[in-house]
PDB file of N, CA, C and O in Angstrom:
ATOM      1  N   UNK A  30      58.240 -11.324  -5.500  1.00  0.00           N
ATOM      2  CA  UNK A  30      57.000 -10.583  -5.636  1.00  0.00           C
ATOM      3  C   UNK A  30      57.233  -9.354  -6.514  1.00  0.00           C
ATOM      4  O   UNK A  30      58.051  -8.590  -6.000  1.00  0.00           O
ATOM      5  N   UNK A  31      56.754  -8.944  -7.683  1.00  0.00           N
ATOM      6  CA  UNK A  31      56.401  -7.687  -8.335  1.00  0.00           C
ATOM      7  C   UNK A  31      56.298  -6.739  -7.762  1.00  0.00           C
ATOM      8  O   UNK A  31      55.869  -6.831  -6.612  1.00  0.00           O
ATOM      9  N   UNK A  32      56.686  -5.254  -8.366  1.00  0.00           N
ATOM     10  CA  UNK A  32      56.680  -4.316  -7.548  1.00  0.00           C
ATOM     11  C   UNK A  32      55.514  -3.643  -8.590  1.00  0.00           C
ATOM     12  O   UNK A  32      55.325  -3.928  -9.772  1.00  0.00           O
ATOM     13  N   UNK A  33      54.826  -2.689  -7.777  1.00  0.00           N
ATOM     14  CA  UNK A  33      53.521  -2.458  -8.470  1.00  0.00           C
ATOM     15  C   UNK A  33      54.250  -1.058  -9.201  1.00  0.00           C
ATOM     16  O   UNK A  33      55.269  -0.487  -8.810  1.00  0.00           O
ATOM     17  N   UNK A  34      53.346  -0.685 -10.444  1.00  0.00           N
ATOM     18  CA  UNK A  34      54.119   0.315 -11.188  1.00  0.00           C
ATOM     19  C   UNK A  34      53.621   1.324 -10.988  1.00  0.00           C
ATOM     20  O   UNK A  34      52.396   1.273 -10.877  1.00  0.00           O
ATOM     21  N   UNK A  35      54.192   2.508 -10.867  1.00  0.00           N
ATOM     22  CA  UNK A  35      53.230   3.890 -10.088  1.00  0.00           C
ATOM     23  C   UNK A  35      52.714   4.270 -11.242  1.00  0.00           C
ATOM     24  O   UNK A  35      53.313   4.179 -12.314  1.00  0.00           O
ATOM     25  N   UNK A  36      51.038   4.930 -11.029  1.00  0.00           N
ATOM     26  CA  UNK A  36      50.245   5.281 -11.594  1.00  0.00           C
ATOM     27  C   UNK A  36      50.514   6.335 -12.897  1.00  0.00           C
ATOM     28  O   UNK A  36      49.949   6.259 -13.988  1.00  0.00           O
ATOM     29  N   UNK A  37      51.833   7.640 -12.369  1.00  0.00           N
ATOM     30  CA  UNK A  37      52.376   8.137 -13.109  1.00  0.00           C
ATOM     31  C   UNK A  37      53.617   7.483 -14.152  1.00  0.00           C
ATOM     32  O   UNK A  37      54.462   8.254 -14.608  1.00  0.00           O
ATOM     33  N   UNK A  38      53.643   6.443 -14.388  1.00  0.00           N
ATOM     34  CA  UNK A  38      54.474   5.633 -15.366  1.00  0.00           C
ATOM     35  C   UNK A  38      54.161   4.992 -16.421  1.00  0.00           C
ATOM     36  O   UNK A  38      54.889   4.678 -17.364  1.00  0.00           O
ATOM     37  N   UNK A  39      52.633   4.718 -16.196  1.00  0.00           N
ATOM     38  CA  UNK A  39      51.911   4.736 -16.665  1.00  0.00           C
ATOM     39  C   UNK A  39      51.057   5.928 -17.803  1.00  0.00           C
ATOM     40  O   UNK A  39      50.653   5.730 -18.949  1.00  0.00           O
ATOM     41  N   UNK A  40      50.985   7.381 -16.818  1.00  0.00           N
ATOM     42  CA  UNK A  40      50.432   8.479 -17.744  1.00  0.00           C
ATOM     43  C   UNK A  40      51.822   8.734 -18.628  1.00  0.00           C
ATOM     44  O   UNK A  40      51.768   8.817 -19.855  1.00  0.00           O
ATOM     45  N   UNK A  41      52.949   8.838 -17.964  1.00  0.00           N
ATOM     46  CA  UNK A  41      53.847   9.126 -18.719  1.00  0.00           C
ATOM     47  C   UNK A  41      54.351   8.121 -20.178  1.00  0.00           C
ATOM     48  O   UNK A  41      55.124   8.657 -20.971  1.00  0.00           O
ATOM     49  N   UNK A  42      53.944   6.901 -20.413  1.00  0.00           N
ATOM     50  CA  UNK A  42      54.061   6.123 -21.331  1.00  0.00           C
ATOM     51  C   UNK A  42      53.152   6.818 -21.942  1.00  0.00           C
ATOM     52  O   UNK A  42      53.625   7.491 -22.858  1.00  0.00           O
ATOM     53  N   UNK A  43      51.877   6.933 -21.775  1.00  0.00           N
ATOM     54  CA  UNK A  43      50.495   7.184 -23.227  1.00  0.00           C
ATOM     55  C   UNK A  43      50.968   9.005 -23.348  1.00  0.00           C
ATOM     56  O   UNK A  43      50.918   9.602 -24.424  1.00  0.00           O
ATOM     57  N   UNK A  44      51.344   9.574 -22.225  1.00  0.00           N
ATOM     58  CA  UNK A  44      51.901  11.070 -22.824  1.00  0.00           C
ATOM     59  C   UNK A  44      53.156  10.732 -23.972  1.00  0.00           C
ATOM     60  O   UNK A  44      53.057  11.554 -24.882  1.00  0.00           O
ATOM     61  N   UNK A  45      54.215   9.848 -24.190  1.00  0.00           N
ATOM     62  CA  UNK A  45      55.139   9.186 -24.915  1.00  0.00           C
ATOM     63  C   UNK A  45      54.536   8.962 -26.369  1.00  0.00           C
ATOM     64  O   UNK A  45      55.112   9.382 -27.373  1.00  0.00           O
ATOM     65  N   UNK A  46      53.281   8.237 -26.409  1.00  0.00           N
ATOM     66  CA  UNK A  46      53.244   7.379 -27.324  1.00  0.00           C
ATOM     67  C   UNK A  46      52.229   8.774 -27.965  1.00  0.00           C
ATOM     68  O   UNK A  46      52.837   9.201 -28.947  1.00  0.00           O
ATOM     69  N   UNK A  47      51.679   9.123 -27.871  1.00  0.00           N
ATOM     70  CA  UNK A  47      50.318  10.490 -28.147  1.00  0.00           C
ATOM     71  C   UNK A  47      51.236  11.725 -28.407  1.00  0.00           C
ATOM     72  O   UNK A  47      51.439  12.291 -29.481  1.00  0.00           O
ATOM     73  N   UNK A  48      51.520  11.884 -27.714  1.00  0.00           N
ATOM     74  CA  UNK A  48      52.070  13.335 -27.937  1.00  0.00           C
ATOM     75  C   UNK A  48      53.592  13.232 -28.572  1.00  0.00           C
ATOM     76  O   UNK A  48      53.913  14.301 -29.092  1.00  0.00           O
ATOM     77  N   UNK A  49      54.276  12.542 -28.631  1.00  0.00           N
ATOM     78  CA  UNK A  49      55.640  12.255 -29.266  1.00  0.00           C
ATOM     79  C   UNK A  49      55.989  11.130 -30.169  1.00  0.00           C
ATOM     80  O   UNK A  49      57.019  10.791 -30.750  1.00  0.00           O
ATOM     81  N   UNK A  50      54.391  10.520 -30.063  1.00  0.00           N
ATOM     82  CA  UNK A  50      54.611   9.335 -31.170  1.00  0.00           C
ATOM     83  C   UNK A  50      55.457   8.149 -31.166  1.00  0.00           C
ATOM     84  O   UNK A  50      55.500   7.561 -32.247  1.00  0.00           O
ATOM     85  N   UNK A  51      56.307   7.534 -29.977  1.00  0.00           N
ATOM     86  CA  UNK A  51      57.169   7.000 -30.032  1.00  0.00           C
ATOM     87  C   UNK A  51      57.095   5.268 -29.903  1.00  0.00           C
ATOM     88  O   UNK A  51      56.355   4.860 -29.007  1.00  0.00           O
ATOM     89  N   UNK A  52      57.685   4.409 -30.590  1.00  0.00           N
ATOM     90  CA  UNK A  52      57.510   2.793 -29.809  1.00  0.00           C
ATOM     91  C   UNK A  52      57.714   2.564 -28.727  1.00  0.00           C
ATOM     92  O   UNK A  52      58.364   3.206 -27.901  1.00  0.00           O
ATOM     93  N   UNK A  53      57.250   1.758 -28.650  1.00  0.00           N
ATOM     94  CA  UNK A  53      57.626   0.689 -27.440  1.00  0.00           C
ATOM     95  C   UNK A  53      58.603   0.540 -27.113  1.00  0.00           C
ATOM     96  O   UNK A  53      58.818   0.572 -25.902  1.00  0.00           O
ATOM     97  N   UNK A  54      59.596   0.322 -27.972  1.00  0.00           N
ATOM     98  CA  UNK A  54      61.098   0.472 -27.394  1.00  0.00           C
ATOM     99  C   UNK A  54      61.844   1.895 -27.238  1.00  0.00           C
ATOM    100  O   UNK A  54      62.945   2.064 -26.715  1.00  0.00           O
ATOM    101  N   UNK A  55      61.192   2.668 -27.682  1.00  0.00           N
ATOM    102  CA  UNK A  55      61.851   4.041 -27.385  1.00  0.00           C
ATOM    103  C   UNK A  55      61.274   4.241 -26.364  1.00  0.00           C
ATOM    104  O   UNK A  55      62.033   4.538 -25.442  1.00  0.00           O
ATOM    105  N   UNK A  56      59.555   4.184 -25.961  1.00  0.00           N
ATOM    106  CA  UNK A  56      59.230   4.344 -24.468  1.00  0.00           C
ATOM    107  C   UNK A  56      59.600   3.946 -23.515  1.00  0.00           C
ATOM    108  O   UNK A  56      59.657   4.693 -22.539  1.00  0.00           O
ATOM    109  N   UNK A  57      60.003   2.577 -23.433  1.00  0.00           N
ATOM    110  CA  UNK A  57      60.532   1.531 -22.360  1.00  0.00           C
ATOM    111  C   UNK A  57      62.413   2.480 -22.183  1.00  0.00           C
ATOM    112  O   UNK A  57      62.861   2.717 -21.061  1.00  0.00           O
ATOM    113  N   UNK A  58      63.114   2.820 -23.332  1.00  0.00           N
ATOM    114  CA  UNK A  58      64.018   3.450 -22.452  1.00  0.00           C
ATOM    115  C   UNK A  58      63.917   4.451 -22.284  1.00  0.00           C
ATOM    116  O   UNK A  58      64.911   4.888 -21.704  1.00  0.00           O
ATOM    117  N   UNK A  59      62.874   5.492 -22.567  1.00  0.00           N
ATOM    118  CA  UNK A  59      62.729   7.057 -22.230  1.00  0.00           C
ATOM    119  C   UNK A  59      61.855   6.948 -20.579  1.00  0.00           C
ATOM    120  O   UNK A  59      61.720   8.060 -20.069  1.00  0.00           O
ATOM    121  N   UNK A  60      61.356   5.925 -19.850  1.00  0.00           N
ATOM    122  CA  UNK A  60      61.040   5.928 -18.786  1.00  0.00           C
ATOM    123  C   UNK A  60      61.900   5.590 -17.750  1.00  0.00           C
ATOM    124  O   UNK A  60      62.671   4.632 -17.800  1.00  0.00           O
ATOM    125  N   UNK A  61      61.794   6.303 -16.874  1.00  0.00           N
ATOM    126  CA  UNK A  61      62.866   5.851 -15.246  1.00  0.00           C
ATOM    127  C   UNK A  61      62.956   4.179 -14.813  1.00  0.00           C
ATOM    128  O   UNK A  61      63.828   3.324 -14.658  1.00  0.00           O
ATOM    129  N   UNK A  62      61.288   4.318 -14.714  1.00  0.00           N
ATOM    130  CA  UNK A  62      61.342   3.141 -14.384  1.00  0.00           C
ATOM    131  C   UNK A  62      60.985   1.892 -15.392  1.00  0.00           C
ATOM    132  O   UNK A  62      60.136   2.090 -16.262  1.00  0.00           O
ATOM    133  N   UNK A  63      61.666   0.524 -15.279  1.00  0.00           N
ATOM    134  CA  UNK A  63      61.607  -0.139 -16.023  1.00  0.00           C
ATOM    135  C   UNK A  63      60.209  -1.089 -16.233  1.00  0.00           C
ATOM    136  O   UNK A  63      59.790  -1.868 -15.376  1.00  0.00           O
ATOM    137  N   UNK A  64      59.486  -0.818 -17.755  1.00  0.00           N
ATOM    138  CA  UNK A  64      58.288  -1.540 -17.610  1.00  0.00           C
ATOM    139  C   UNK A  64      58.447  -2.627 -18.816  1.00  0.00           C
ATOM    140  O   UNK A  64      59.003  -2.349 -19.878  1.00  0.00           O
ATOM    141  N   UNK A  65      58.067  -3.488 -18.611  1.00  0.00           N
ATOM    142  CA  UNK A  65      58.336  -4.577 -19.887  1.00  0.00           C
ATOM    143  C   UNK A  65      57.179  -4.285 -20.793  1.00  0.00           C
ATOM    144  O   UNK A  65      56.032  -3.881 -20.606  1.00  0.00           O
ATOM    145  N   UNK A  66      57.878  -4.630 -21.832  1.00  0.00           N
ATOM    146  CA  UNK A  66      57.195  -4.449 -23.353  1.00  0.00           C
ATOM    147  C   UNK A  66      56.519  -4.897 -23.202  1.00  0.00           C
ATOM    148  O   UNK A  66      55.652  -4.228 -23.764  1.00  0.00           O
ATOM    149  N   UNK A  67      55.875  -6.022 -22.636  1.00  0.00           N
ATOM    150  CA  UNK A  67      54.439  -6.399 -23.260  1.00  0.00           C
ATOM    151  C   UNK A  67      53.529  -5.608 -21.957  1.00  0.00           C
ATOM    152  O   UNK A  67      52.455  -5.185 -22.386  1.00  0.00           O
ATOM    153  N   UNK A  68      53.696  -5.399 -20.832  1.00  0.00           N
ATOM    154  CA  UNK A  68      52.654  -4.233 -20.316  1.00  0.00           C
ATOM    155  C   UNK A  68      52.235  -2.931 -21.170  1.00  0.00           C
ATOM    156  O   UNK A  68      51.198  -2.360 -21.509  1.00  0.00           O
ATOM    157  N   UNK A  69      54.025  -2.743 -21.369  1.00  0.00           N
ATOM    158  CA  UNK A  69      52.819  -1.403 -22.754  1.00  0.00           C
ATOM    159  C   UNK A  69      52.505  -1.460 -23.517  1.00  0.00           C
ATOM    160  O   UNK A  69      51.873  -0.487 -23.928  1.00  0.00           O
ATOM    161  N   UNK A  70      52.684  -2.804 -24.505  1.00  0.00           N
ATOM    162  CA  UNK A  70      51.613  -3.152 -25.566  1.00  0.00           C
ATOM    163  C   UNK A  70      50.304  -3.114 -24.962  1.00  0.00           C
ATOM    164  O   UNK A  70      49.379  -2.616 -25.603  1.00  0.00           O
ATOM    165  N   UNK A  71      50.116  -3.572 -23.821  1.00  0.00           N
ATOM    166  CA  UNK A  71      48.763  -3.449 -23.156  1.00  0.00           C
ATOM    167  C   UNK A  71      48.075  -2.379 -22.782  1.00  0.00           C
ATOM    168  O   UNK A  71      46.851  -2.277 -22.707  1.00  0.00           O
ATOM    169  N   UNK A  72      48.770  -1.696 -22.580  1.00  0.00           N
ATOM    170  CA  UNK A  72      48.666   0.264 -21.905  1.00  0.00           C
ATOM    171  C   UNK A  72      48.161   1.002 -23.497  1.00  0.00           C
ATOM    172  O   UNK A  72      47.128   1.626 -23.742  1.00  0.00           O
ATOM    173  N   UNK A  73      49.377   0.636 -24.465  1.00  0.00           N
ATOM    174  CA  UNK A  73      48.724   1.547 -25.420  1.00  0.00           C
ATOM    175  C   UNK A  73      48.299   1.299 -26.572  1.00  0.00           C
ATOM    176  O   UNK A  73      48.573   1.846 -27.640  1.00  0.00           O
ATOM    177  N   UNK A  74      47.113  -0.169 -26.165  1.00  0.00           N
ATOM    178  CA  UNK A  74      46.660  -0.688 -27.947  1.00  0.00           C
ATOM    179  C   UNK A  74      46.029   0.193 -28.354  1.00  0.00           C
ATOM    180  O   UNK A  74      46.032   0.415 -29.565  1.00  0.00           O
ATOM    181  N   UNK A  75      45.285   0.980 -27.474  1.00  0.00           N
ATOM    182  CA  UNK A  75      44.771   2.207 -27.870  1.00  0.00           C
ATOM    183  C   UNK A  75      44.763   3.181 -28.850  1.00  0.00           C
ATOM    184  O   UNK A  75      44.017   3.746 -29.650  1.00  0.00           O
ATOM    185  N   UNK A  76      46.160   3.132 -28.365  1.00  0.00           N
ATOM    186  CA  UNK A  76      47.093   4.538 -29.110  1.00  0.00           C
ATOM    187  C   UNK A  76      47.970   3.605 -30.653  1.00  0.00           C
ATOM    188  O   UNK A  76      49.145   3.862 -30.912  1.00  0.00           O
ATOM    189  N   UNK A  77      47.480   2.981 -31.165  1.00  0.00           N
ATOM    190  CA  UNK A  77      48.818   2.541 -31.859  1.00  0.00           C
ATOM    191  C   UNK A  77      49.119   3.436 -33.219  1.00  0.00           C
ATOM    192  O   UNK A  77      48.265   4.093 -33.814  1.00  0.00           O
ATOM    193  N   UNK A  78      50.730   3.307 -33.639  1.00  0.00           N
ATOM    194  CA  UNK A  78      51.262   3.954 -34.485  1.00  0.00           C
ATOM    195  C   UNK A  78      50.210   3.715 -35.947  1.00  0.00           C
ATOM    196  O   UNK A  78      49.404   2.809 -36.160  1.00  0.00           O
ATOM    197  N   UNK A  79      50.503   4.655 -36.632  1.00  0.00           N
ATOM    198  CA  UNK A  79      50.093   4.108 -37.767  1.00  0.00           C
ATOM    199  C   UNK A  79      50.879   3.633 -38.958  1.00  0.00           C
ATOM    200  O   UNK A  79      52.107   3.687 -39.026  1.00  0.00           O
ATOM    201  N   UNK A  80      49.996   3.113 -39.988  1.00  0.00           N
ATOM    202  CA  UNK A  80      50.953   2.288 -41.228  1.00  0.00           C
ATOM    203  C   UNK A  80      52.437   2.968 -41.441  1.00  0.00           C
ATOM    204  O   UNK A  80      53.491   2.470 -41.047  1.00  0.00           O
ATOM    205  N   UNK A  81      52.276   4.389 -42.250  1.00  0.00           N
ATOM    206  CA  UNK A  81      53.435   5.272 -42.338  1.00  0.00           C
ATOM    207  C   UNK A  81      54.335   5.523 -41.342  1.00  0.00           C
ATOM    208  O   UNK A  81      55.488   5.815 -41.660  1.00  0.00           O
ATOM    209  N   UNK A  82      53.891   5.438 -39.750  1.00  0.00           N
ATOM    210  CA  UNK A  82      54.782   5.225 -39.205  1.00  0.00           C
ATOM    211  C   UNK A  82      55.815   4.027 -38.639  1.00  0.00           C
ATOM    212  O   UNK A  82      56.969   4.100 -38.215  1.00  0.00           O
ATOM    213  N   UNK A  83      54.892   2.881 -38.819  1.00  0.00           N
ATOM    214  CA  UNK A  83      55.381   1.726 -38.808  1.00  0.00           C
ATOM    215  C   UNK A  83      56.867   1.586 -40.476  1.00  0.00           C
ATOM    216  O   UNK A  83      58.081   1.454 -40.318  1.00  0.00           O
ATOM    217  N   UNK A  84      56.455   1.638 -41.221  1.00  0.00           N
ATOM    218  CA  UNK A  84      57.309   1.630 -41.917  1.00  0.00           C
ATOM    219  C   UNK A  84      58.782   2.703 -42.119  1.00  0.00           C
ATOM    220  O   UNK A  84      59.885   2.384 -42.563  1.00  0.00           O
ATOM    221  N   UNK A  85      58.288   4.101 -41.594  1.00  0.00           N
ATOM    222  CA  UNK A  85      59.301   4.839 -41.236  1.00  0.00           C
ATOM    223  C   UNK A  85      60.183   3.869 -40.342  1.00  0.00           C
ATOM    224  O   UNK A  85      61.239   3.538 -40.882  1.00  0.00           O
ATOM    225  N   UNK A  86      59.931   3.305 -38.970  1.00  0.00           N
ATOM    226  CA  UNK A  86      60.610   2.915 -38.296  1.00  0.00           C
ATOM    227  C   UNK A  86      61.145   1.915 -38.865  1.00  0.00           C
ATOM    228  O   UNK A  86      62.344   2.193 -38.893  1.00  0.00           O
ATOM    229  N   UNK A  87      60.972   0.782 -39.401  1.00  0.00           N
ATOM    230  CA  UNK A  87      61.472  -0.175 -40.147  1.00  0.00           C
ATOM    231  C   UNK A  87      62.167   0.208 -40.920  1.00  0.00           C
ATOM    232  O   UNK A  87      62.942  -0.746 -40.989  1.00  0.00           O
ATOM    233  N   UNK A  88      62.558   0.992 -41.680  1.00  0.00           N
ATOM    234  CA  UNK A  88      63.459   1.893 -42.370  1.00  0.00           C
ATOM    235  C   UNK A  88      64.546   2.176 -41.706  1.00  0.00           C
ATOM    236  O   UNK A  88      65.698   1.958 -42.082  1.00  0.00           O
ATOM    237  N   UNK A  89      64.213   2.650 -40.737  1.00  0.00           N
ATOM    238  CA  UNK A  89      65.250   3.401 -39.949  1.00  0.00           C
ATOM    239  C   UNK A  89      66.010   1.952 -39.214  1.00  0.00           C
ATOM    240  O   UNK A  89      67.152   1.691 -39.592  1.00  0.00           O
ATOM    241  N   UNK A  90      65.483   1.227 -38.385  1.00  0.00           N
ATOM    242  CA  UNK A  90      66.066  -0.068 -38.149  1.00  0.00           C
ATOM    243  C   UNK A  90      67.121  -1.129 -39.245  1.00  0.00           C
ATOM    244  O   UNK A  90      67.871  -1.974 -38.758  1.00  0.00           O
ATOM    245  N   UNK A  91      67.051  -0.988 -40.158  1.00  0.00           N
ATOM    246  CA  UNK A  91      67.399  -2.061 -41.354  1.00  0.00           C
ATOM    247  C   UNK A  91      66.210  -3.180 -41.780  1.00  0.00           C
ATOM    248  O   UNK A  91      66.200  -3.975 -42.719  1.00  0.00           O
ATOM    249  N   UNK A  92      65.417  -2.984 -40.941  1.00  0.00           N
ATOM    250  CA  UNK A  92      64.124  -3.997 -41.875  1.00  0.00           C
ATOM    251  C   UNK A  92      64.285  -4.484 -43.310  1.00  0.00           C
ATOM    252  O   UNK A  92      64.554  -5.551 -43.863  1.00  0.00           O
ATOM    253  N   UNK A  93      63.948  -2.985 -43.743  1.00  0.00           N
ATOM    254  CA  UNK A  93      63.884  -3.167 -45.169  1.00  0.00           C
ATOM    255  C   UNK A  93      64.790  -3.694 -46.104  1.00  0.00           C
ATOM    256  O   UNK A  93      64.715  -4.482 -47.047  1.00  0.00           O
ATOM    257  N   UNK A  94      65.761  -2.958 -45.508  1.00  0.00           N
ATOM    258  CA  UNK A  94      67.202  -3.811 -45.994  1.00  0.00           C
ATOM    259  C   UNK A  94      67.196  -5.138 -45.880  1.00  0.00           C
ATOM    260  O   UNK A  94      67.551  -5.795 -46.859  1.00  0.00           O
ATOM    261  N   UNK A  95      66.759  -5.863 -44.565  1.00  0.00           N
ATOM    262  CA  UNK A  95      66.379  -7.321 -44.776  1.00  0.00           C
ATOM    263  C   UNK A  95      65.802  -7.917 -45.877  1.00  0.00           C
ATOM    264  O   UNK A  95      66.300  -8.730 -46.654  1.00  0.00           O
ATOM    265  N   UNK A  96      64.539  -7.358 -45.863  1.00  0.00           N
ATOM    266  CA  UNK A  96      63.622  -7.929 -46.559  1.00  0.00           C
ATOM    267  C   UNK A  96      64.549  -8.194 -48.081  1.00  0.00           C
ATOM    268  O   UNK A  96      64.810  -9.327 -48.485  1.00  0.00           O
ATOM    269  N   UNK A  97      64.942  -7.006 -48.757  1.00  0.00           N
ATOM    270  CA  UNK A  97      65.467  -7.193 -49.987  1.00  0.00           C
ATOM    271  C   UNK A  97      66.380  -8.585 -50.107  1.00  0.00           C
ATOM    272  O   UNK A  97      66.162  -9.471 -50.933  1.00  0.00           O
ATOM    273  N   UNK A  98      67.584  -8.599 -48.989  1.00  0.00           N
ATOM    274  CA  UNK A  98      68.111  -9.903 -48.954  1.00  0.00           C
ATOM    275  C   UNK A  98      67.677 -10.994 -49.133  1.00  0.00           C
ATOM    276  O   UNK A  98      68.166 -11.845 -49.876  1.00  0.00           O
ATOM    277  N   UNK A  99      66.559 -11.109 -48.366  1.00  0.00           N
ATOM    278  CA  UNK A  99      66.016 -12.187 -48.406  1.00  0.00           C
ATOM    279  C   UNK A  99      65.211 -12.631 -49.681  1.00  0.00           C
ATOM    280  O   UNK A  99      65.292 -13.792 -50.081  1.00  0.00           O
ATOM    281  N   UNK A 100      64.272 -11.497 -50.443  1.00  0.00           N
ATOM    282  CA  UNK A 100      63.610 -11.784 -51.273  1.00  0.00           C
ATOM    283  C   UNK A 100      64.541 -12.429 -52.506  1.00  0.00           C
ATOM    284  O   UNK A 100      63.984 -13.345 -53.111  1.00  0.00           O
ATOM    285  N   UNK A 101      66.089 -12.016 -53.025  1.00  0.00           N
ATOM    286  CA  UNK A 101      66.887 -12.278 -53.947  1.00  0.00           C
ATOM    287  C   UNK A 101      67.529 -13.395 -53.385  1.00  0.00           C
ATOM    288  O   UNK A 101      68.669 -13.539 -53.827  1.00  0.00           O
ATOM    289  N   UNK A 102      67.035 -14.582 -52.215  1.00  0.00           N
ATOM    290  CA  UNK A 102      67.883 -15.433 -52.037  1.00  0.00           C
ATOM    291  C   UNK A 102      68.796 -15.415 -51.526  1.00  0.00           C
ATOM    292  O   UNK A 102      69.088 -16.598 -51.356  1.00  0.00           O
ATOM    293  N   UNK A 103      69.692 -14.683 -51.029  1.00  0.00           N
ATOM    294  CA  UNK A 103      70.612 -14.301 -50.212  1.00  0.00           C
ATOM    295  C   UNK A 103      70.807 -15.152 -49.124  1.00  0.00           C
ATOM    296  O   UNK A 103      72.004 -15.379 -48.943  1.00  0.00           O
ATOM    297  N   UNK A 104      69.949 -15.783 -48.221  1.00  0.00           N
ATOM    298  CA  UNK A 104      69.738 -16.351 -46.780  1.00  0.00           C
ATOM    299  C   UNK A 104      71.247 -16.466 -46.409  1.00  0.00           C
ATOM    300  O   UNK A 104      72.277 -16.681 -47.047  1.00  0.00           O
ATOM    301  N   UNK A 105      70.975 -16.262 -45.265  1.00  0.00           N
ATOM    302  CA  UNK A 105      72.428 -16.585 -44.435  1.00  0.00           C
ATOM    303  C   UNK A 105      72.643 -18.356 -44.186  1.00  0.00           C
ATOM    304  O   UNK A 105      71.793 -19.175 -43.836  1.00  0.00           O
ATOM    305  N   UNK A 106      73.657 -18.503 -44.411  1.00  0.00           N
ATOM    306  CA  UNK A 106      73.648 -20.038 -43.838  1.00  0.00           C
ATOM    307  C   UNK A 106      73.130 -20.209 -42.341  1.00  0.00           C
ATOM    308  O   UNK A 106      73.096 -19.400 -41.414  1.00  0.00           O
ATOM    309  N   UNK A 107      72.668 -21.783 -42.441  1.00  0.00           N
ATOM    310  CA  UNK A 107      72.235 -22.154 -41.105  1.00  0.00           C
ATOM    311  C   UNK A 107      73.780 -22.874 -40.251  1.00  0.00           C
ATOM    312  O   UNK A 107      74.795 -23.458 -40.629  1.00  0.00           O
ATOM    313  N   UNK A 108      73.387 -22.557 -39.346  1.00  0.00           N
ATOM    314  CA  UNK A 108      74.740 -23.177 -38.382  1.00  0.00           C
ATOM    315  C   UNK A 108      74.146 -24.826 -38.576  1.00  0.00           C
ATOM    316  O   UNK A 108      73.010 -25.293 -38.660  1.00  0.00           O
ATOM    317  N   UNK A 109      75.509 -25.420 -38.599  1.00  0.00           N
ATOM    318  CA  UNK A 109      75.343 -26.799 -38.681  1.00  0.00           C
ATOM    319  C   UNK A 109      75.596 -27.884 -36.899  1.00  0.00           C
ATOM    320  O   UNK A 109      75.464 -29.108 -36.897  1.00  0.00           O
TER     321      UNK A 109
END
């Protein structure tokens, strides 16, 4: 059985995402308690990042760096 998530784990995610701007994955480990990603996709479609920040983060991850690989052909081999 699920354990129900306290009401304040909730304010404290949309105080996260509003006032500090942060993803989903930075919220999920800046909270005590553990809430799965797709509840707070649900909590804060509301609130979502915008374009510039979406791409900041992808930046910062290696995204972009992907992408280039991939666009010049690069692909990694497939396991056989």
């Amino acid at each position: 059985m699920r354990r129900p998530i306290h009401p304040d784990v909730k304010a404290e995610a949309l105080r996260l995402r509003i006032e500090e701007r942060l993803s989903l994955v930075a919220i999920q480990e800046a909270l005590d308690e553990h809430v799965a990603k797709a509840t707070l996709s649900v909590w804060l479609r509301a609130h979502p990042l915008t374009p510039a920040e979406l791409r900041g983060r992808m930046r910062e991850g290696g995204v972009e760096g992907n992408r280039r690989r991939w666009r010049r052909g690069s692909k990694p081999a497939r396991p056989r």
